[in-house]
Amino acid sequence: MTRPSPPKDSILDDAWDGIVGGMDWLKSVLFGEFADHRPLSAVVADMLISFVPGVVIVTSARDATAVILRLASHPEKREELMEWVLLSACLIVVALPLALAAGGAAAAGAGAIVGGIAGSELGAALRAIMLMLIKEATKLVELVQFLQKFVHGDVLKFLRAVKFATYEKTLVQAIGKFIGKLVSIVRSLRTHLESFRYFDSVKTTIATLAAWEKKFYALQHDALKQMPLALAELDARLGKVLAQTAPKEAHTVSAGVKVENKAATVPVKQRVRDTPGKVLPKPMPKAPTSAAKPAVAGVAKPKPKPKAAPVAAADDVPLKDSPDPVKPPDDGANTKKQAVVDAAVAADRERITKLSNEAQEAQKRGDRVLAAAKIEEGRKILRPHLPSGPGDSWDEVIKRLDVGSPKDGAVFWSGDPLAAQKYAESINGVTLETTSGGRIIDGWEEVNKGYTWDARYGDPPYARDLWKGVSEQYAEGVTGNVSTVQSIEKLSDTNTLWHNVEKPVIQFKMISGEVKDLSMYKIGGAGDLIRLSDVEVNDLLRLEGTVP
């Protein structure tokens, strides 16, 4: 008589209890008994409603696992950056305290302590900010009010110090550990079931476990690409929120601190003739008075002691037909809002520089695909700032590009960029295109084909203005010895950016002493570099550009 096989569910339950022990909710997800099909907004809303700072670390590990399973089950959701932000919000609460415990603040990175907050408290605050920023329409006042429940001190100061890009390494490592644990569970279950004597009754379960293993590996691969993009998007969104009108803040002023206190200007007393039936004419600004006579050379006139302005009697004030205009007070700059904008620009600049350097390293290793992906990530940060109308400028793009050069290592070129780059490498220097910022915009088809070069070819905005701006910024940053590499036909071409933009800056720096020497080379027929004589250099320096 054949002995009946035990039910498949019984086999799975026994295997699960023996290998995992608990976490029945995970089993229900892995084997299709429950799937999270809710929209992202609903998931975020539930997390915010149940947000309790003191116990959030307990739920974050389960939340992170649930989001990983959600992304593994639905590959289409991996294309949505906010899904990765949701995963980051769950992971940061667990990852940050573990990184601090393992190696201290130095091992956890630059974001280990922000505004005096660290550990699980910082993780909870960052989780709250991430969840709030997933909603595109988040207002600054809402964010501040939510954080005030558990962040003590100046909430705005804390928000301005947050840089999500600094947590990229910590979060990537955390997702690797979570996925590694899930893969270990799936693989152990599959191995156990494959060795089970009732193999035929659990073939479907084994196939399901093998499929999950592939999904987890695919998710881990996508995380390396999407996580940095999600963090960059978070920094951009936080910058936009902080640029809004800030709520009123309470300031404590310590005794003994000297602050600027401008006294109100007392208007000059005037007497105006009042003629019945005559309308007073509109006051017009006075013409500037003539300059005072110069003092006699060599005679130092002592400065008079300041005296209080005498109050004129009514009879001493001259009678006028119309009053003199009163000078309005100067409008002060909104320094607080500008500081927030500058911080957002600095964050973008730092992130773009990091991506560019990573692209360079990948290129050196021969990984062109990764290098191109890093360059594209940098361009994605710049893309919202590209000019779209005739009156728009490239300023917001230019200020986000680091085109700095090492001392004695700046190389300028006209005609042959490859020859210039080869020479720059030989002196451990750079050309504009091989700086951190230059690599991002060099060969950018969206700019090259989407914008005309100058007025000869179409309407503004012009691509030349971008290169004019970064060329000037590059020239302004050079120090020490400077070199140029130019083709023979470009040496005296007064239409080049060298003659019109870069050379004037270098000439000024030579006068000020910031540039010690200028070495100019022309490219010979065999591709060799021929150094120009001092006479030839001086002649070329005297040429004036014809295209400002």
XYZ file of C-alpha atoms in Angstrom:
548
model
C 0.000 0.000 0.000
C 1.413 3.429 -1.056
C 1.774 5.891 1.732
C -0.008 9.229 0.950
C 2.111 12.371 0.577
C 1.576 15.061 3.186
C -0.111 18.250 1.959
C 2.152 20.775 0.227
C 1.159 23.487 2.736
C 2.255 21.269 5.590
C 5.672 20.743 3.999
C 6.101 24.481 3.410
C 4.962 25.352 6.935
C 7.432 22.927 8.461
C 10.252 24.232 6.273
C 9.378 27.850 7.071
C 9.211 27.241 10.813
C 12.529 25.430 10.760
C 14.446 27.960 8.650
C 12.794 31.337 9.257
C 10.717 30.914 12.386
C 8.028 33.614 12.449
C 7.493 36.487 10.001
C 4.344 34.845 8.608
C 3.495 38.073 6.790
C 6.678 37.611 4.714
C 5.612 34.095 3.796
C 2.208 35.370 2.655
C 3.894 37.874 0.322
C 6.473 35.453 -1.092
C 3.882 32.837 -1.956
C 1.212 35.102 -3.400
C -1.277 35.161 -0.543
C -0.913 38.949 -0.227
C 0.320 41.591 -2.638
C 0.625 45.352 -2.157
C -1.123 46.956 -5.141
C -1.852 50.242 -3.370
C -0.793 53.486 -5.050
C 2.291 55.202 -3.659
C 0.262 58.053 -2.157
C -1.765 55.614 -0.056
C 1.367 53.893 1.272
C 2.943 57.233 2.218
C -0.260 58.438 3.874
C -0.409 55.302 6.046
C 3.226 55.697 7.089
C 2.752 59.356 8.033
C -0.404 58.634 10.038
C 1.367 55.896 12.006
C 4.566 57.940 12.404
C 5.678 57.786 16.050
C 9.332 58.868 16.420
C 10.029 56.741 19.484
C 8.937 53.464 17.906
C 9.524 54.141 14.201
C 12.772 52.156 14.174
C 10.820 49.047 15.152
C 8.480 49.303 12.172
C 11.055 50.576 9.668
C 12.746 47.204 9.131
C 9.415 45.597 8.276
C 8.420 48.581 6.125
C 11.725 48.397 4.225
C 11.261 44.685 3.576
C 7.690 45.272 2.389
C 8.822 48.002 -0.049
C 11.638 45.779 -1.357
C 9.097 43.030 -2.024
C 6.797 45.587 -3.661
C 9.576 46.749 -6.022
C 10.705 43.201 -6.730
C 7.152 42.155 -7.634
C 6.450 45.185 -9.843
C 9.470 46.021 -12.060
C 7.551 48.937 -13.608
C 7.559 50.718 -10.237
C 11.369 50.769 -10.241
C 11.237 53.488 -12.906
C 9.499 55.829 -10.456
C 12.064 57.708 -8.357
C 9.580 58.307 -5.555
C 9.298 54.554 -5.002
C 13.036 54.584 -4.258
C 12.551 57.599 -1.995
C 9.969 55.549 -0.098
C 12.500 52.731 0.278
C 15.159 55.228 1.402
C 12.773 56.605 4.032
C 12.367 53.117 5.464
C 16.046 52.192 5.305
C 17.573 55.393 6.711
C 16.104 54.840 10.178
C 17.769 51.433 10.434
C 20.930 52.100 8.405
C 22.137 55.288 10.094
C 22.246 54.022 13.706
C 23.912 50.783 12.547
C 26.577 52.719 10.624
C 27.236 54.899 13.679
C 27.413 51.879 15.972
C 29.788 50.054 13.625
C 32.338 52.793 12.982
C 31.262 56.045 14.601
C 30.503 59.354 12.915
C 33.561 59.125 10.642
C 32.453 55.790 9.199
C 28.844 56.933 8.800
C 29.954 59.855 6.629
C 29.374 63.591 6.453
C 25.672 63.251 7.279
C 26.154 61.328 10.526
C 25.342 64.412 12.596
C 23.114 67.195 11.268
C 22.245 70.243 13.327
C 23.362 68.483 16.506
C 21.027 65.523 15.865
C 22.393 62.000 15.374
C 21.506 58.323 15.556
C 17.927 57.111 15.597
C 16.586 60.636 16.208
C 18.276 61.876 13.023
C 17.069 58.804 11.144
C 13.479 59.448 12.218
C 13.714 63.114 11.204
C 15.138 62.216 7.780
C 12.427 59.606 7.282
C 9.759 62.203 8.035
C 11.277 64.698 5.587
C 11.517 62.069 2.844
C 7.905 61.001 3.270
C 6.709 64.603 3.259
C 8.734 65.449 0.133
C 7.185 62.604 -1.852
C 4.141 64.862 -2.054
C 5.148 67.345 -4.773
C 3.048 70.146 -3.266
C 4.656 70.044 0.202
C 4.727 73.477 1.832
C 7.521 74.669 4.084
C 5.154 75.503 6.914
C 3.695 71.957 6.831
C 7.158 70.419 6.943
C 8.280 72.623 9.821
C 5.123 71.995 11.840
C 5.439 68.226 11.396
C 9.111 68.184 12.446
C 8.531 70.445 15.459
C 6.781 67.527 17.162
C 10.069 65.755 17.781
C 12.994 67.921 16.545
C 14.117 70.376 19.198
C 15.742 73.689 18.340
C 15.792 75.613 15.065
C 13.958 73.375 12.583
C 14.779 75.613 9.603
C 18.478 75.516 10.433
C 18.278 71.722 10.592
C 16.484 71.517 7.230
C 19.079 73.723 5.540
C 21.854 71.441 6.779
C 20.285 68.265 5.335
C 22.054 66.895 2.241
C 20.464 63.621 1.151
C 23.235 62.838 -1.346
C 25.626 62.217 1.564
C 23.650 59.098 2.529
C 24.041 57.345 -0.844
C 26.718 54.898 0.328
C 24.922 54.119 3.600
C 21.611 53.430 1.861
C 23.104 51.326 -0.938
C 24.877 49.197 1.655
C 21.657 48.861 3.657
C 19.585 47.701 0.701
C 22.333 45.222 -0.114
C 22.102 43.749 3.393
C 18.294 43.546 3.309
C 18.234 41.895 -0.108
C 21.063 39.574 0.932
C 19.005 38.421 3.901
C 15.952 37.783 1.704
C 18.047 35.887 -0.839
C 19.477 33.778 1.985
C 15.960 32.883 3.215
C 14.722 32.028 -0.284
C 17.810 29.980 -1.127
C 17.718 28.035 2.166
C 14.043 27.209 1.655
C 14.649 26.096 -1.917
C 17.603 23.907 -0.908
C 15.574 22.355 1.874
C 12.603 21.612 -0.379
C 14.759 20.235 -3.193
C 16.231 17.685 -0.838
C 12.814 16.738 0.498
C 11.616 13.231 -0.432
C 8.222 14.506 -1.620
C 9.838 16.659 -4.352
C 6.990 16.340 -6.886
C 4.461 17.894 -4.540
C 6.439 21.115 -4.070
C 7.829 21.778 -7.579
C 5.660 24.895 -7.956
C 6.931 26.270 -4.643
C 10.547 25.664 -5.656
C 9.959 27.469 -8.975
C 8.419 30.399 -7.091
C 11.434 30.642 -4.786
C 13.830 30.558 -7.761
C 11.847 33.348 -9.430
C 12.045 35.481 -6.251
C 15.812 35.033 -6.143
C 16.114 36.421 -9.686
C 13.805 39.325 -8.809
C 15.939 40.276 -5.810
C 19.153 40.282 -7.840
C 17.502 42.443 -10.526
C 16.292 44.859 -7.853
C 19.764 45.127 -6.335
C 21.183 45.967 -9.784
C 18.553 48.695 -10.360
C 19.210 50.154 -6.906
C 22.773 51.114 -7.879
C 21.368 53.314 -10.658
C 18.140 54.606 -9.151
C 19.096 55.310 -5.537
C 21.517 58.190 -6.383
C 18.902 59.711 -8.695
C 16.247 59.503 -5.979
C 18.511 61.258 -3.459
C 19.352 63.995 -5.979
C 15.625 64.515 -6.587
C 15.086 64.770 -2.823
C 17.772 67.462 -2.519
C 16.170 69.364 -5.400
C 12.698 69.170 -3.851
C 13.963 70.224 -0.435
C 15.729 73.172 -2.040
C 12.476 74.275 -3.691
C 10.570 73.969 -0.420
C 13.188 75.969 1.494
C 13.056 78.684 -1.178
C 9.464 79.401 -0.197
C 8.609 82.207 2.201
C 9.775 81.014 5.590
C 7.420 81.115 8.612
C 8.219 83.591 11.365
C 11.001 82.420 13.618
C 11.685 83.213 17.245
C 15.216 84.533 17.801
C 17.071 84.689 21.089
C 19.563 87.550 21.412
C 22.300 87.111 23.984
C 23.168 90.069 26.200
C 26.333 91.893 25.182
C 26.097 91.007 21.480
C 26.553 94.104 19.341
C 24.121 94.258 16.435
C 23.663 96.786 13.685
C 20.872 99.213 14.503
C 20.346 101.848 11.866
C 18.597 104.931 13.174
C 15.733 106.329 11.180
C 16.708 109.294 9.017
C 15.034 112.530 10.063
C 13.615 114.339 7.020
C 15.050 117.789 6.275
C 12.745 120.591 7.357
C 11.394 122.606 4.404
C 9.152 125.683 3.982
C 6.996 125.836 0.854
C 5.174 128.940 -0.365
C 1.418 128.281 -0.343
C -0.374 130.305 -3.007
C -4.193 130.011 -2.964
C -5.495 128.182 -6.064
C -2.030 126.973 -7.142
C -1.242 123.253 -7.241
C 2.199 122.335 -5.919
C 4.457 120.997 -8.701
C 5.721 117.403 -8.500
C 9.158 117.302 -6.831
C 11.935 116.466 -9.300
C 15.311 114.933 -8.361
C 18.047 117.502 -7.949
C 20.923 117.621 -10.416
C 24.223 116.472 -8.903
C 26.210 119.289 -7.380
C 29.610 120.153 -8.764
C 32.593 118.539 -7.132
C 34.380 120.416 -4.398
C 37.686 122.102 -5.213
C 40.655 119.825 -4.634
C 42.748 120.480 -1.584
C 46.228 121.909 -2.012
C 48.786 119.114 -2.361
C 50.899 118.469 0.695
C 48.601 120.251 3.131
C 46.689 117.872 5.361
C 43.477 119.396 6.529
C 42.434 118.108 9.977
C 39.121 116.325 10.134
C 36.539 118.361 12.031
C 34.880 116.748 15.013
C 31.339 115.583 14.324
C 28.762 118.009 15.655
C 25.101 117.553 16.247
C 23.045 119.056 13.474
C 21.472 122.331 14.733
C 17.721 122.560 14.633
C 16.851 125.446 12.362
C 14.230 127.913 13.420
C 11.231 128.370 11.159
C 12.475 131.785 9.975
C 15.929 130.422 9.103
C 14.561 127.846 6.619
C 14.434 129.322 3.073
C 11.019 129.638 1.458
C 10.555 127.514 -1.706
C 7.967 127.250 -4.454
C 8.067 123.411 -4.328
C 9.466 120.825 -1.890
C 12.642 118.882 -2.585
C 12.063 115.146 -3.164
C 12.780 112.855 -0.222
C 15.230 110.054 -0.968
C 13.545 106.698 -0.333
C 15.356 104.157 1.867
C 17.477 101.553 0.126
C 15.775 98.200 -0.387
C 17.775 95.538 1.403
C 18.346 92.162 -0.202
C 16.364 89.162 1.016
C 19.487 87.518 2.405
C 17.636 84.629 4.064
C 15.951 83.486 0.880
C 19.152 84.013 -1.092
C 21.062 81.870 1.410
C 18.583 79.033 0.876
C 18.896 79.318 -2.915
C 22.696 79.381 -2.647
C 22.600 76.250 -0.488
C 20.494 74.426 -3.077
C 22.921 75.453 -5.837
C 25.879 74.298 -3.744
C 24.191 70.924 -3.159
C 23.594 70.490 -6.900
C 27.163 71.523 -7.669
C 28.569 69.045 -5.137
C 26.411 66.216 -6.486
C 27.300 66.961 -10.130
C 31.007 67.079 -9.282
C 30.761 63.722 -7.519
C 28.980 62.119 -10.476
C 31.507 63.548 -12.925
C 34.446 62.186 -10.936
C 32.753 58.774 -10.708
C 32.278 58.848 -14.493
C 35.979 59.573 -14.947
C 36.934 56.632 -12.724
C 34.562 54.327 -14.613
C 36.042 55.493 -17.922
C 39.546 54.687 -16.683
C 38.388 51.163 -15.803
C 36.939 50.767 -19.293
C 33.330 50.757 -18.076
C 31.863 53.127 -20.659
C 28.268 52.195 -19.839
C 28.615 53.213 -16.188
C 30.533 56.371 -17.175
C 27.733 57.411 -19.544
C 25.118 56.687 -16.868
C 26.902 58.929 -14.355
C 27.186 61.749 -16.896
C 23.466 61.439 -17.643
C 22.666 61.657 -13.917
C 24.593 64.934 -13.762
C 22.774 66.281 -16.810
C 19.445 65.352 -15.264
C 20.202 67.726 -12.380
C 20.993 70.513 -14.856
C 18.079 69.855 -17.207
C 15.420 71.838 -15.231
C 17.712 74.898 -15.440
C 18.265 74.908 -19.206
C 17.005 78.155 -20.795
C 13.743 77.846 -22.701
C 12.861 81.373 -23.839
C 14.705 84.111 -25.735
C 15.234 86.122 -22.554
C 16.490 83.205 -20.447
C 20.150 82.843 -19.515
C 22.519 79.962 -18.751
C 23.407 81.366 -15.322
C 21.638 78.641 -13.320
C 23.506 75.968 -15.297
C 26.910 77.669 -15.086
C 26.811 78.228 -11.324
C 26.244 74.482 -10.804
C 29.422 73.492 -12.680
C 32.826 73.154 -11.032
C 35.397 74.092 -13.668
C 38.318 74.575 -11.316
C 41.860 73.641 -12.378
C 45.023 72.705 -10.460
C 47.773 75.280 -10.022
C 50.060 75.348 -13.108
C 47.676 72.899 -14.802
C 45.189 75.011 -16.774
C 45.320 74.454 -20.537
C 43.322 76.469 -23.092
C 42.806 75.369 -26.683
C 41.489 76.393 -30.089
C 41.078 74.057 -33.032
C 42.158 70.663 -31.652
C 40.720 69.655 -28.240
C 42.290 66.181 -28.281
C 45.813 67.543 -28.740
C 45.184 69.963 -25.868
C 43.837 67.192 -23.622
C 46.841 64.995 -24.373
C 49.205 67.822 -23.419
C 47.162 68.578 -20.283
C 47.475 64.951 -19.163
C 51.243 65.114 -19.622
C 51.475 67.948 -17.060
C 48.751 66.569 -14.755
C 46.531 69.414 -15.827
C 43.105 69.869 -17.401
C 41.311 71.558 -20.235
C 37.878 73.078 -19.666
C 36.224 69.946 -21.060
C 38.072 67.648 -18.646
C 37.163 69.552 -15.481
C 34.416 68.091 -13.298
C 31.820 70.459 -14.702
C 33.150 70.455 -18.257
C 32.782 66.678 -18.578
C 29.043 66.970 -17.908
C 28.292 69.464 -20.703
C 30.922 68.365 -23.223
C 29.241 66.570 -26.133
C 25.756 67.106 -24.708
C 23.552 66.511 -27.742
C 20.548 68.145 -26.093
C 22.497 71.420 -26.042
C 24.416 70.961 -29.283
C 21.310 70.177 -31.338
C 18.656 71.931 -29.294
C 20.237 75.401 -29.363
C 21.744 77.437 -32.195
C 25.380 78.451 -31.727
C 24.920 82.225 -32.156
C 22.844 84.884 -33.934
C 24.143 83.810 -37.343
C 22.210 80.561 -37.144
C 18.924 81.412 -35.438
C 17.178 82.865 -32.424
C 18.323 82.867 -28.780
C 19.091 81.337 -26.387
C 22.491 80.486 -27.885
C 24.789 77.577 -27.044
C 27.783 79.903 -27.388
C 26.596 81.829 -24.332
C 26.880 78.655 -22.243
C 30.464 78.077 -23.330
C 31.250 81.758 -23.004
C 30.065 81.679 -19.392
C 31.913 78.517 -18.373
C 35.051 79.631 -20.272
C 35.116 82.875 -18.322
C 34.557 81.001 -15.059
C 37.350 78.567 -15.964
C 39.739 81.422 -16.787
C 38.940 83.272 -13.574
C 39.955 80.250 -11.516
C 43.415 79.581 -12.981
C 46.642 80.265 -11.073
C 50.357 79.825 -11.668
C 51.592 78.850 -15.152
C 49.037 78.716 -17.966
C 49.334 76.988 -21.353
C 47.508 77.196 -24.676
C 47.449 74.612 -27.477
C 46.139 75.904 -30.813
C 46.058 74.863 -34.426
C 47.945 77.178 -36.752
C 44.788 78.553 -38.395
C 43.258 79.377 -34.989
C 46.255 81.250 -33.568
C 45.188 84.606 -34.998
C 41.472 83.878 -35.433
C 39.832 86.714 -33.484
C 36.452 84.947 -33.450
C 37.553 82.294 -30.949
C 36.522 82.176 -27.286
C 40.209 82.393 -26.394
C 40.670 85.839 -27.934
C 37.253 87.153 -26.865
C 36.637 85.676 -23.401
C 39.531 83.773 -21.883
C 42.568 85.831 -22.957
C 41.342 89.142 -21.447
C 40.927 87.425 -18.079
C 44.394 85.831 -18.295
C 45.992 89.171 -19.222
C 44.467 90.802 -16.153
C 45.700 87.917 -13.986
C 49.209 88.332 -15.417
C 49.161 91.960 -14.310
C 47.865 91.065 -10.838
C 50.461 88.294 -10.467
C 47.977 85.397 -10.162
C 49.253 84.019 -13.487
C 53.060 83.773 -13.499
C 53.718 82.659 -17.056
C 51.857 82.002 -20.328
C 53.227 79.271 -22.597
C 51.644 79.128 -26.049
C 51.998 76.164 -28.411
C 50.993 75.636 -32.014
C 50.301 72.200 -33.466
C 52.823 71.235 -36.137
C 52.159 69.250 -39.291
C 53.156 65.980 -37.610
C 50.930 66.687 -34.620
C 53.870 67.822 -32.491
C 53.670 70.918 -30.294
C 55.896 73.888 -31.141
C 56.346 76.531 -28.445
C 55.955 80.115 -29.628
C 58.632 82.722 -28.969
C 58.015 85.631 -26.607
C 57.715 87.957 -29.608
C 55.021 85.762 -31.193
C 53.169 85.509 -27.864
C 53.194 89.288 -27.393
C 51.917 89.829 -30.928
C 49.018 87.433 -30.334
C 48.216 89.035 -26.971
C 47.804 92.379 -28.694
C 45.080 91.007 -30.989
C 41.591 92.055 -29.955
C 38.618 89.755 -30.173
C 35.910 90.624 -32.661
C 33.020 88.639 -31.117
C 32.427 89.694 -27.494
